[in-house]
Amino acid sequence: MKMTSRSLSRAALASAFLATTLGVSLVLATSATGAASTLGAAAAQSGRYFGAAVAAGKLGDSTYVNILNREFTMITPENEMKWDATEPNRGQFNYSGGDRILNQAVSTGKRVRGHALLWYQQEPGWAQRMEGSDLRQAMMNHVTQVATHYKGKIYAWDVVNEAFADGGSGGRRDSNLQRTGNDWIEAAFRAARAADPAAKLCYNDYNTDGVNAKSTGIYNMVKDFKSRGVPIDCVGFQSHLSGNPPGDYQANLQRFADLGVEVQITELDIAGSNQANAYGAVTRACVAVARCAGITTWGIRDTDSWRTGENPLLFDGNGNKKAAYNSVLDALNAATPTNPTTPTTPTTPTTPTTPTTPTTPTTPNPSGCSASVSLNSWNGGFVATVKVTAGSSALNGWRVTTNLPSGAAVTSSWSASNSGTTGSVTWSNVSYNGTVAAGQSTEFGFQGTGSAEGITSTCAAS
Ligand code: XIL
């Protein structure tokens, strides 16, 4: 009895002490900074997201899924929405991996960054073997089909990934995509906007971590797109780093933001002994830029990373938080709570689209070819694809005349050269598509402003 009462009073004393300590520390943790205890909740305090690249094949791993569900508010499929995964054979689409990840995100209240509609890597074999107008057609169809499948479900699409060259040129990287014509990027953005007007459309690249020749090339493209009304809403900075970001990392983000696009850190991973500091520096830079909408790490645990052996992520192989995790959490918690109306509003007003309507199948032309136009239109603009078909003998050159209704004007084109941009516009073949066998077809295309409904076309051999 004595023993019991002594034990009880000791226990009572101990728990009173514990409660006090706990109470004090809880009060300190919440009142001093308003600190949140997960990456997603901490980022949300300033209106931002915190994301991770996720592999569908790991969704059965409970450690992985527990961390994913607890910490992250945005998901990027690591490989499942790339071209080789979604269109393994031309015109045959496979959304199984992408859909699995999307469903995981939706069922846990997270959003998805779509990655990536066009990229020179992870092209399916059939596309790698293509060039010219055939490839251009396949590229645009891919963008349209995939963006349509995920319509209304994607927060932001990486429409084009890694199109700029490394080094000092500031120019485009050579690829079969690039060789279809310099306008392939804007054509892809227009096609993506037409297919999914609600998704933010991003250009995404690496080695763009400071003001350098490559990031400046991209900056100039974005500036040009904004000035000409090409629909672009965001720029992704992959940020695969080794050690600290460059000193002008934040200034570089800011100059893009000042063009009126959202900026996002899209594939963050950092190798090196200075990792915790470097993660803190990147996070502080993002939260200091009002239009920096969020950060995504490229994987969850070190063992999930594509940078094998470099341990560049926030959780170790056992799923434990690393020092770098605490740096990021602290930097997110230190961010100024943002006015909810400021950071996440779409930058470009989106407009409803009209479904693709084939127009003007043209009657066979006595001079040996026919042309037909199909239109993909939205409010204020259009993409026209023109099919040129040879008659009973082969073509060794062709000329197509399109008659645009008044108010419509051509702004860019591919796989043909034009004279004029309004009214009657004449199109001639380029070097690689002048020869068309009897009964066979080739295609070219153009984009424009205004409405092209009612466009007509005629074809002549040249
Ligand atoms: C990587 C994936 O992590 C790997 O699993 C895959 O084998 C290759 O691609 N830049 C990107 C990402 O935009 O898509 C890449 O992802 C990493 C570099």
PDB file of N, CA and C in Angstrom, residues 337-430:
ATOM      1  N   PRO A 337       4.251  34.432 -44.601  1.00  0.00           N
ATOM      2  CA  PRO A 337       2.952  33.925 -45.055  1.00  0.00           C
ATOM      3  C   PRO A 337       2.439  34.854 -46.147  1.00  0.00           C
ATOM      4  N   THR A 338       2.013  34.252 -47.237  1.00  0.00           N
ATOM      5  CA  THR A 338       1.668  35.087 -48.387  1.00  0.00           C
ATOM      6  C   THR A 338       0.176  35.308 -48.447  1.00  0.00           C
ATOM      7  N   ASN A 339      -0.181  36.454 -48.922  1.00  0.00           N
ATOM      8  CA  ASN A 339      -1.574  36.746 -49.233  1.00  0.00           C
ATOM      9  C   ASN A 339      -2.071  35.674 -50.197  1.00  0.00           C
ATOM     10  N   PRO A 340      -3.100  34.918 -49.820  1.00  0.00           N
ATOM     11  CA  PRO A 340      -3.527  33.796 -50.647  1.00  0.00           C
ATOM     12  C   PRO A 340      -3.878  34.168 -52.087  1.00  0.00           C
ATOM     13  N   THR A 341      -4.162  35.431 -52.343  1.00  0.00           N
ATOM     14  CA  THR A 341      -4.524  35.764 -53.724  1.00  0.00           C
ATOM     15  C   THR A 341      -3.298  35.965 -54.612  1.00  0.00           C
ATOM     16  N   THR A 342      -2.131  36.160 -54.030  1.00  0.00           N
ATOM     17  CA  THR A 342      -0.980  36.502 -54.876  1.00  0.00           C
ATOM     18  C   THR A 342      -0.358  35.359 -55.679  1.00  0.00           C
ATOM     19  N   PRO A 343       0.115  34.254 -55.045  1.00  0.00           N
ATOM     20  CA  PRO A 343       1.080  33.488 -55.821  1.00  0.00           C
ATOM     21  C   PRO A 343       0.530  32.507 -56.840  1.00  0.00           C
ATOM     22  N   THR A 344      -0.638  31.949 -56.609  1.00  0.00           N
ATOM     23  CA  THR A 344      -0.970  30.776 -57.423  1.00  0.00           C
ATOM     24  C   THR A 344      -2.044  31.012 -58.478  1.00  0.00           C
ATOM     25  N   THR A 345      -2.343  32.248 -58.790  1.00  0.00           N
ATOM     26  CA  THR A 345      -3.355  32.463 -59.826  1.00  0.00           C
ATOM     27  C   THR A 345      -2.756  32.213 -61.203  1.00  0.00           C
ATOM     28  N   PRO A 346      -3.546  31.630 -62.113  1.00  0.00           N
ATOM     29  CA  PRO A 346      -3.027  31.398 -63.457  1.00  0.00           C
ATOM     30  C   PRO A 346      -2.620  32.720 -64.096  1.00  0.00           C
ATOM     31  N   THR A 347      -1.528  32.714 -64.809  1.00  0.00           N
ATOM     32  CA  THR A 347      -1.031  33.965 -65.380  1.00  0.00           C
ATOM     33  C   THR A 347      -1.710  34.309 -66.706  1.00  0.00           C
ATOM     34  N   THR A 348      -2.105  33.293 -67.447  1.00  0.00           N
ATOM     35  CA  THR A 348      -2.702  33.586 -68.747  1.00  0.00           C
ATOM     36  C   THR A 348      -4.174  33.203 -68.699  1.00  0.00           C
ATOM     37  N   PRO A 349      -5.057  34.114 -69.039  1.00  0.00           N
ATOM     38  CA  PRO A 349      -6.457  33.715 -69.074  1.00  0.00           C
ATOM     39  C   PRO A 349      -6.652  32.616 -70.107  1.00  0.00           C
ATOM     40  N   THR A 350      -7.371  31.601 -69.733  1.00  0.00           N
ATOM     41  CA  THR A 350      -7.556  30.501 -70.683  1.00  0.00           C
ATOM     42  C   THR A 350      -8.918  30.631 -71.353  1.00  0.00           C
ATOM     43  N   THR A 351      -8.991  30.118 -72.517  1.00  0.00           N
ATOM     44  CA  THR A 351     -10.217  30.270 -73.293  1.00  0.00           C
ATOM     45  C   THR A 351     -10.715  28.897 -73.733  1.00  0.00           C
ATOM     46  N   PRO A 352     -12.015  28.761 -73.797  1.00  0.00           N
ATOM     47  CA  PRO A 352     -12.555  27.471 -74.223  1.00  0.00           C
ATOM     48  C   PRO A 352     -12.113  27.127 -75.648  1.00  0.00           C
ATOM     49  N   THR A 353     -12.010  25.881 -75.911  1.00  0.00           N
ATOM     50  CA  THR A 353     -11.555  25.473 -77.239  1.00  0.00           C
ATOM     51  C   THR A 353     -12.707  24.890 -78.050  1.00  0.00           C
ATOM     52  N   THR A 354     -12.503  24.913 -79.313  1.00  0.00           N
ATOM     53  CA  THR A 354     -13.456  24.251 -80.207  1.00  0.00           C
ATOM     54  C   THR A 354     -12.806  22.940 -80.618  1.00  0.00           C
ATOM     55  N   PRO A 355     -13.571  21.867 -80.621  1.00  0.00           N
ATOM     56  CA  PRO A 355     -12.962  20.604 -81.043  1.00  0.00           C
ATOM     57  C   PRO A 355     -12.449  20.690 -82.494  1.00  0.00           C
ATOM     58  N   THR A 356     -11.488  19.863 -82.770  1.00  0.00           N
ATOM     59  CA  THR A 356     -10.907  19.859 -84.114  1.00  0.00           C
ATOM     60  C   THR A 356     -11.969  19.527 -85.149  1.00  0.00           C
ATOM     61  N   THR A 357     -12.085  20.373 -86.115  1.00  0.00           N
ATOM     62  CA  THR A 357     -13.064  20.084 -87.161  1.00  0.00           C
ATOM     63  C   THR A 357     -12.365  20.063 -88.504  1.00  0.00           C
ATOM     64  N   PRO A 358     -12.402  18.936 -89.170  1.00  0.00           N
ATOM     65  CA  PRO A 358     -11.814  18.910 -90.501  1.00  0.00           C
ATOM     66  C   PRO A 358     -12.620  19.826 -91.415  1.00  0.00           C
ATOM     67  N   THR A 359     -11.933  20.614 -92.189  1.00  0.00           N
ATOM     68  CA  THR A 359     -12.652  21.487 -93.111  1.00  0.00           C
ATOM     69  C   THR A 359     -12.209  21.199 -94.539  1.00  0.00           C
ATOM     70  N   THR A 360     -12.956  21.652 -95.449  1.00  0.00           N
ATOM     71  CA  THR A 360     -12.681  21.675 -96.884  1.00  0.00           C
ATOM     72  C   THR A 360     -11.888  20.498 -97.437  1.00  0.00           C
ATOM     73  N   PRO A 361     -12.426  19.315 -97.449  1.00  0.00           N
ATOM     74  CA  PRO A 361     -11.805  18.296 -98.283  1.00  0.00           C
ATOM     75  C   PRO A 361     -11.906  18.811 -99.724  1.00  0.00           C
ATOM     76  N   THR A 362     -10.805  18.921-100.401  1.00  0.00           N
ATOM     77  CA  THR A 362     -10.828  19.590-101.707  1.00  0.00           C
ATOM     78  C   THR A 362     -10.940  18.563-102.823  1.00  0.00           C
ATOM     79  N   THR A 363     -11.544  18.948-103.878  1.00  0.00           N
ATOM     80  CA  THR A 363     -11.703  18.034-105.006  1.00  0.00           C
ATOM     81  C   THR A 363     -10.360  17.821-105.682  1.00  0.00           C
ATOM     82  N   PRO A 364     -10.097  16.607-106.185  1.00  0.00           N
ATOM     83  CA  PRO A 364      -8.825  16.330-106.841  1.00  0.00           C
ATOM     84  C   PRO A 364      -8.536  17.379-107.909  1.00  0.00           C
ATOM     85  N   ASN A 365      -7.289  17.737-107.975  1.00  0.00           N
ATOM     86  CA  ASN A 365      -6.907  18.853-108.815  1.00  0.00           C
ATOM     87  C   ASN A 365      -6.330  18.326-110.129  1.00  0.00           C
ATOM     88  N   PRO A 366      -6.728  18.877-111.247  1.00  0.00           N
ATOM     89  CA  PRO A 366      -6.267  18.357-112.531  1.00  0.00           C
ATOM     90  C   PRO A 366      -4.746  18.434-112.697  1.00  0.00           C
ATOM     91  N   SER A 367      -4.096  19.394-112.011  1.00  0.00           N
ATOM     92  CA  SER A 367      -2.659  19.504-112.202  1.00  0.00           C
ATOM     93  C   SER A 367      -1.873  18.521-111.339  1.00  0.00           C
ATOM     94  N   GLY A 368      -2.530  17.553-110.726  1.00  0.00           N
ATOM     95  CA  GLY A 368      -1.775  16.458-110.159  1.00  0.00           C
ATOM     96  C   GLY A 368      -1.729  16.355-108.660  1.00  0.00           C
ATOM     97  N   CYS A 369      -2.376  17.234-107.903  1.00  0.00           N
ATOM     98  CA  CYS A 369      -2.404  17.044-106.448  1.00  0.00           C
ATOM     99  C   CYS A 369      -3.634  17.693-105.847  1.00  0.00           C
ATOM    100  N   SER A 370      -3.925  17.309-104.624  1.00  0.00           N
ATOM    101  CA  SER A 370      -5.020  17.941-103.897  1.00  0.00           C
ATOM    102  C   SER A 370      -4.527  18.297-102.502  1.00  0.00           C
ATOM    103  N   ALA A 371      -5.217  19.234-101.887  1.00  0.00           N
ATOM    104  CA  ALA A 371      -4.832  19.661-100.534  1.00  0.00           C
ATOM    105  C   ALA A 371      -6.077  19.741 -99.669  1.00  0.00           C
ATOM    106  N   SER A 372      -5.971  19.305 -98.432  1.00  0.00           N
ATOM    107  CA  SER A 372      -7.091  19.474 -97.499  1.00  0.00           C
ATOM    108  C   SER A 372      -6.547  20.015 -96.177  1.00  0.00           C
ATOM    109  N   VAL A 373      -7.355  20.812 -95.538  1.00  0.00           N
ATOM    110  CA  VAL A 373      -6.922  21.489 -94.317  1.00  0.00           C
ATOM    111  C   VAL A 373      -7.722  20.965 -93.136  1.00  0.00           C
ATOM    112  N   SER A 374      -7.048  20.643 -92.029  1.00  0.00           N
ATOM    113  CA  SER A 374      -7.811  20.420 -90.797  1.00  0.00           C
ATOM    114  C   SER A 374      -7.370  21.473 -89.775  1.00  0.00           C
ATOM    115  N   LEU A 375      -8.332  21.939 -89.013  1.00  0.00           N
ATOM    116  CA  LEU A 375      -8.097  23.058 -88.105  1.00  0.00           C
ATOM    117  C   LEU A 375      -8.232  22.628 -86.658  1.00  0.00           C
ATOM    118  N   ASN A 376      -7.335  23.146 -85.842  1.00  0.00           N
ATOM    119  CA  ASN A 376      -7.480  23.028 -84.394  1.00  0.00           C
ATOM    120  C   ASN A 376      -7.580  24.470 -83.897  1.00  0.00           C
ATOM    121  N   SER A 377      -8.760  24.872 -83.455  1.00  0.00           N
ATOM    122  CA  SER A 377      -8.998  26.295 -83.184  1.00  0.00           C
ATOM    123  C   SER A 377      -9.247  26.561 -81.719  1.00  0.00           C
ATOM    124  N   TRP A 378      -8.893  27.727 -81.283  1.00  0.00           N
ATOM    125  CA  TRP A 378      -9.304  28.210 -79.970  1.00  0.00           C
ATOM    126  C   TRP A 378      -9.717  29.655 -80.146  1.00  0.00           C
ATOM    127  N   ASN A 379     -10.203  30.252 -79.108  1.00  0.00           N
ATOM    128  CA  ASN A 379     -10.679  31.622 -79.216  1.00  0.00           C
ATOM    129  C   ASN A 379      -9.495  32.545 -79.489  1.00  0.00           C
ATOM    130  N   GLY A 380      -9.395  33.037 -80.726  1.00  0.00           N
ATOM    131  CA  GLY A 380      -8.308  33.957 -81.045  1.00  0.00           C
ATOM    132  C   GLY A 380      -7.150  33.347 -81.792  1.00  0.00           C
ATOM    133  N   GLY A 381      -7.173  32.039 -82.044  1.00  0.00           N
ATOM    134  CA  GLY A 381      -6.039  31.456 -82.757  1.00  0.00           C
ATOM    135  C   GLY A 381      -6.347  30.075 -83.298  1.00  0.00           C
ATOM    136  N   PHE A 382      -5.405  29.539 -84.078  1.00  0.00           N
ATOM    137  CA  PHE A 382      -5.629  28.225 -84.672  1.00  0.00           C
ATOM    138  C   PHE A 382      -4.306  27.596 -85.090  1.00  0.00           C
ATOM    139  N   VAL A 383      -4.332  26.284 -85.221  1.00  0.00           N
ATOM    140  CA  VAL A 383      -3.261  25.545 -85.902  1.00  0.00           C
ATOM    141  C   VAL A 383      -3.913  24.847 -87.080  1.00  0.00           C
ATOM    142  N   ALA A 384      -3.365  25.027 -88.269  1.00  0.00           N
ATOM    143  CA  ALA A 384      -3.890  24.369 -89.470  1.00  0.00           C
ATOM    144  C   ALA A 384      -2.891  23.317 -89.927  1.00  0.00           C
ATOM    145  N   THR A 385      -3.382  22.121 -90.190  1.00  0.00           N
ATOM    146  CA  THR A 385      -2.539  21.069 -90.763  1.00  0.00           C
ATOM    147  C   THR A 385      -3.038  20.815 -92.177  1.00  0.00           C
ATOM    148  N   VAL A 386      -2.130  20.904 -93.137  1.00  0.00           N
ATOM    149  CA  VAL A 386      -2.532  20.776 -94.538  1.00  0.00           C
ATOM    150  C   VAL A 386      -1.962  19.483 -95.097  1.00  0.00           C
ATOM    151  N   LYS A 387      -2.832  18.674 -95.648  1.00  0.00           N
ATOM    152  CA  LYS A 387      -2.404  17.401 -96.230  1.00  0.00           C
ATOM    153  C   LYS A 387      -2.332  17.562 -97.742  1.00  0.00           C
ATOM    154  N   VAL A 388      -1.191  17.265 -98.306  1.00  0.00           N
ATOM    155  CA  VAL A 388      -0.976  17.390 -99.752  1.00  0.00           C
ATOM    156  C   VAL A 388      -0.906  15.974-100.319  1.00  0.00           C
ATOM    157  N   THR A 389      -1.800  15.644-101.248  1.00  0.00           N
ATOM    158  CA  THR A 389      -1.851  14.275-101.781  1.00  0.00           C
ATOM    159  C   THR A 389      -1.582  14.296-103.282  1.00  0.00           C
ATOM    160  N   ALA A 390      -0.648  13.471-103.698  1.00  0.00           N
ATOM    161  CA  ALA A 390      -0.333  13.382-105.132  1.00  0.00           C
ATOM    162  C   ALA A 390      -1.449  12.630-105.854  1.00  0.00           C
ATOM    163  N   GLY A 391      -1.671  12.991-107.120  1.00  0.00           N
ATOM    164  CA  GLY A 391      -2.674  12.298-107.943  1.00  0.00           C
ATOM    165  C   GLY A 391      -2.104  11.005-108.500  1.00  0.00           C
ATOM    166  N   SER A 392      -2.419  10.699-109.743  1.00  0.00           N
ATOM    167  CA  SER A 392      -2.010   9.408-110.308  1.00  0.00           C
ATOM    168  C   SER A 392      -0.541   9.392-110.727  1.00  0.00           C
ATOM    169  N   SER A 393       0.116  10.545-110.721  1.00  0.00           N
ATOM    170  CA  SER A 393       1.573  10.496-110.938  1.00  0.00           C
ATOM    171  C   SER A 393       2.298  11.202-109.791  1.00  0.00           C
ATOM    172  N   ALA A 394       3.575  10.888-109.639  1.00  0.00           N
ATOM    173  CA  ALA A 394       4.359  11.415-108.518  1.00  0.00           C
ATOM    174  C   ALA A 394       4.579  12.924-108.650  1.00  0.00           C
ATOM    175  N   LEU A 395       4.750  13.581-107.523  1.00  0.00           N
ATOM    176  CA  LEU A 395       5.067  15.016-107.509  1.00  0.00           C
ATOM    177  C   LEU A 395       6.567  15.193-107.287  1.00  0.00           C
ATOM    178  N   ASN A 396       7.129  16.175-107.977  1.00  0.00           N
ATOM    179  CA  ASN A 396       8.526  16.550-107.698  1.00  0.00           C
ATOM    180  C   ASN A 396       8.595  17.984-107.220  1.00  0.00           C
ATOM    181  N   GLY A 397       7.605  18.388-106.516  1.00  0.00           N
ATOM    182  CA  GLY A 397       7.474  19.761-106.019  1.00  0.00           C
ATOM    183  C   GLY A 397       6.006  20.124-106.075  1.00  0.00           C
ATOM    184  N   TRP A 398       5.564  20.931-105.116  1.00  0.00           N
ATOM    185  CA  TRP A 398       4.149  21.302-105.091  1.00  0.00           C
ATOM    186  C   TRP A 398       3.977  22.704-104.545  1.00  0.00           C
ATOM    187  N   ARG A 399       2.840  23.281-104.867  1.00  0.00           N
ATOM    188  CA  ARG A 399       2.501  24.603-104.363  1.00  0.00           C
ATOM    189  C   ARG A 399       1.036  24.581-103.934  1.00  0.00           C
ATOM    190  N   VAL A 400       0.786  25.022-102.730  1.00  0.00           N
ATOM    191  CA  VAL A 400      -0.585  25.047-102.201  1.00  0.00           C
ATOM    192  C   VAL A 400      -0.974  26.496-101.956  1.00  0.00           C
ATOM    193  N   THR A 401      -2.168  26.863-102.369  1.00  0.00           N
ATOM    194  CA  THR A 401      -2.675  28.192-102.030  1.00  0.00           C
ATOM    195  C   THR A 401      -3.822  28.035-101.036  1.00  0.00           C
ATOM    196  N   THR A 402      -3.682  28.732 -99.905  1.00  0.00           N
ATOM    197  CA  THR A 402      -4.786  28.718 -98.929  1.00  0.00           C
ATOM    198  C   THR A 402      -5.427  30.103 -98.928  1.00  0.00           C
ATOM    199  N   ASN A 403      -6.728  30.132 -98.835  1.00  0.00           N
ATOM    200  CA  ASN A 403      -7.433  31.412 -98.733  1.00  0.00           C
ATOM    201  C   ASN A 403      -7.969  31.572 -97.324  1.00  0.00           C
ATOM    202  N   LEU A 404      -7.342  32.504 -96.596  1.00  0.00           N
ATOM    203  CA  LEU A 404      -7.737  32.724 -95.201  1.00  0.00           C
ATOM    204  C   LEU A 404      -8.843  33.762 -95.137  1.00  0.00           C
ATOM    205  N   PRO A 405      -9.831  33.539 -94.291  1.00  0.00           N
ATOM    206  CA  PRO A 405     -10.863  34.561 -94.125  1.00  0.00           C
ATOM    207  C   PRO A 405     -10.274  35.856 -93.549  1.00  0.00           C
ATOM    208  N   SER A 406     -10.959  36.946 -93.727  1.00  0.00           N
ATOM    209  CA  SER A 406     -10.398  38.212 -93.263  1.00  0.00           C
ATOM    210  C   SER A 406     -10.303  38.201 -91.742  1.00  0.00           C
ATOM    211  N   GLY A 407      -9.254  38.800 -91.229  1.00  0.00           N
ATOM    212  CA  GLY A 407      -9.012  38.807 -89.781  1.00  0.00           C
ATOM    213  C   GLY A 407      -8.055  37.713 -89.363  1.00  0.00           C
ATOM    214  N   ALA A 408      -7.875  36.682 -90.204  1.00  0.00           N
ATOM    215  CA  ALA A 408      -6.942  35.609 -89.863  1.00  0.00           C
ATOM    216  C   ALA A 408      -5.565  35.941 -90.424  1.00  0.00           C
ATOM    217  N   ALA A 409      -4.513  35.634 -89.675  1.00  0.00           N
ATOM    218  CA  ALA A 409      -3.153  35.903 -90.150  1.00  0.00           C
ATOM    219  C   ALA A 409      -2.211  34.806 -89.681  1.00  0.00           C
ATOM    220  N   VAL A 410      -1.328  34.385 -90.562  1.00  0.00           N
ATOM    221  CA  VAL A 410      -0.342  33.349 -90.243  1.00  0.00           C
ATOM    222  C   VAL A 410       0.754  33.959 -89.371  1.00  0.00           C
ATOM    223  N   THR A 411       1.094  33.273 -88.288  1.00  0.00           N
ATOM    224  CA  THR A 411       2.192  33.773 -87.439  1.00  0.00           C
ATOM    225  C   THR A 411       3.435  32.890 -87.531  1.00  0.00           C
ATOM    226  N   SER A 412       3.282  31.622 -87.832  1.00  0.00           N
ATOM    227  CA  SER A 412       4.453  30.755 -88.026  1.00  0.00           C
ATOM    228  C   SER A 412       4.023  29.489 -88.749  1.00  0.00           C
ATOM    229  N   SER A 413       4.983  28.766 -89.277  1.00  0.00           N
ATOM    230  CA  SER A 413       4.645  27.584 -90.066  1.00  0.00           C
ATOM    231  C   SER A 413       5.749  26.558 -89.977  1.00  0.00           C
ATOM    232  N   TRP A 414       5.490  25.331 -90.435  1.00  0.00           N
ATOM    233  CA  TRP A 414       6.526  24.316 -90.502  1.00  0.00           C
ATOM    234  C   TRP A 414       6.350  23.474 -91.762  1.00  0.00           C
ATOM    235  N   SER A 415       7.453  23.018 -92.252  1.00  0.00           N
ATOM    236  CA  SER A 415       7.512  22.096 -93.388  1.00  0.00           C
ATOM    237  C   SER A 415       6.966  22.670 -94.682  1.00  0.00           C
ATOM    238  N   ALA A 416       6.939  23.984 -94.823  1.00  0.00           N
ATOM    239  CA  ALA A 416       6.607  24.644 -96.090  1.00  0.00           C
ATOM    240  C   ALA A 416       7.075  26.083 -95.969  1.00  0.00           C
ATOM    241  N   SER A 417       7.356  26.732 -97.118  1.00  0.00           N
ATOM    242  CA  SER A 417       7.660  28.165 -97.044  1.00  0.00           C
ATOM    243  C   SER A 417       6.528  28.937 -97.696  1.00  0.00           C
ATOM    244  N   ASN A 418       6.241  30.092 -97.144  1.00  0.00           N
ATOM    245  CA  ASN A 418       5.064  30.820 -97.601  1.00  0.00           C
ATOM    246  C   ASN A 418       5.410  32.182 -98.170  1.00  0.00           C
ATOM    247  N   SER A 419       4.545  32.659 -99.049  1.00  0.00           N
ATOM    248  CA  SER A 419       4.589  34.073 -99.408  1.00  0.00           C
ATOM    249  C   SER A 419       3.266  34.663 -98.939  1.00  0.00           C
ATOM    250  N   GLY A 420       3.361  35.669 -98.113  1.00  0.00           N
ATOM    251  CA  GLY A 420       2.167  36.318 -97.563  1.00  0.00           C
ATOM    252  C   GLY A 420       1.709  35.657 -96.277  1.00  0.00           C
ATOM    253  N   THR A 421       0.925  36.393 -95.516  1.00  0.00           N
ATOM    254  CA  THR A 421       0.413  35.866 -94.245  1.00  0.00           C
ATOM    255  C   THR A 421      -1.093  36.052 -94.096  1.00  0.00           C
ATOM    256  N   THR A 422      -1.709  36.812 -94.977  1.00  0.00           N
ATOM    257  CA  THR A 422      -3.165  37.017 -94.880  1.00  0.00           C
ATOM    258  C   THR A 422      -3.791  36.783 -96.258  1.00  0.00           C
ATOM    259  N   GLY A 423      -5.077  36.584 -96.271  1.00  0.00           N
ATOM    260  CA  GLY A 423      -5.796  36.410 -97.540  1.00  0.00           C
ATOM    261  C   GLY A 423      -5.295  35.188 -98.285  1.00  0.00           C
ATOM    262  N   SER A 424      -4.911  35.379 -99.527  1.00  0.00           N
ATOM    263  CA  SER A 424      -4.402  34.275-100.334  1.00  0.00           C
ATOM    264  C   SER A 424      -2.916  34.065-100.036  1.00  0.00           C
ATOM    265  N   VAL A 425      -2.591  32.930 -99.446  1.00  0.00           N
ATOM    266  CA  VAL A 425      -1.202  32.648 -99.048  1.00  0.00           C
ATOM    267  C   VAL A 425      -0.707  31.447 -99.855  1.00  0.00           C
ATOM    268  N   THR A 426       0.446  31.582-100.470  1.00  0.00           N
ATOM    269  CA  THR A 426       0.989  30.476-101.267  1.00  0.00           C
ATOM    270  C   THR A 426       2.094  29.760-100.493  1.00  0.00           C
ATOM    271  N   TRP A 427       2.021  28.428-100.476  1.00  0.00           N
ATOM    272  CA  TRP A 427       2.947  27.572 -99.724  1.00  0.00           C
ATOM    273  C   TRP A 427       3.710  26.683-100.699  1.00  0.00           C
ATOM    274  N   SER A 428       5.041  26.653-100.577  1.00  0.00           N
ATOM    275  CA  SER A 428       5.842  25.759-101.420  1.00  0.00           C
ATOM    276  C   SER A 428       6.511  24.717-100.547  1.00  0.00           C
ATOM    277  N   ASN A 429       6.739  23.543-101.148  1.00  0.00           N
ATOM    278  CA  ASN A 429       7.424  22.482-100.404  1.00  0.00           C
ATOM    279  C   ASN A 429       8.818  22.936 -99.973  1.00  0.00           C
ATOM    280  N   VAL A 430       9.332  22.304 -98.903  1.00  0.00           N
ATOM    281  CA  VAL A 430      10.727  22.502 -98.528  1.00  0.00           C
ATOM    282  C   VAL A 430      11.534  21.319 -99.075  1.00  0.00           C
TER     283      VAL A 430
END
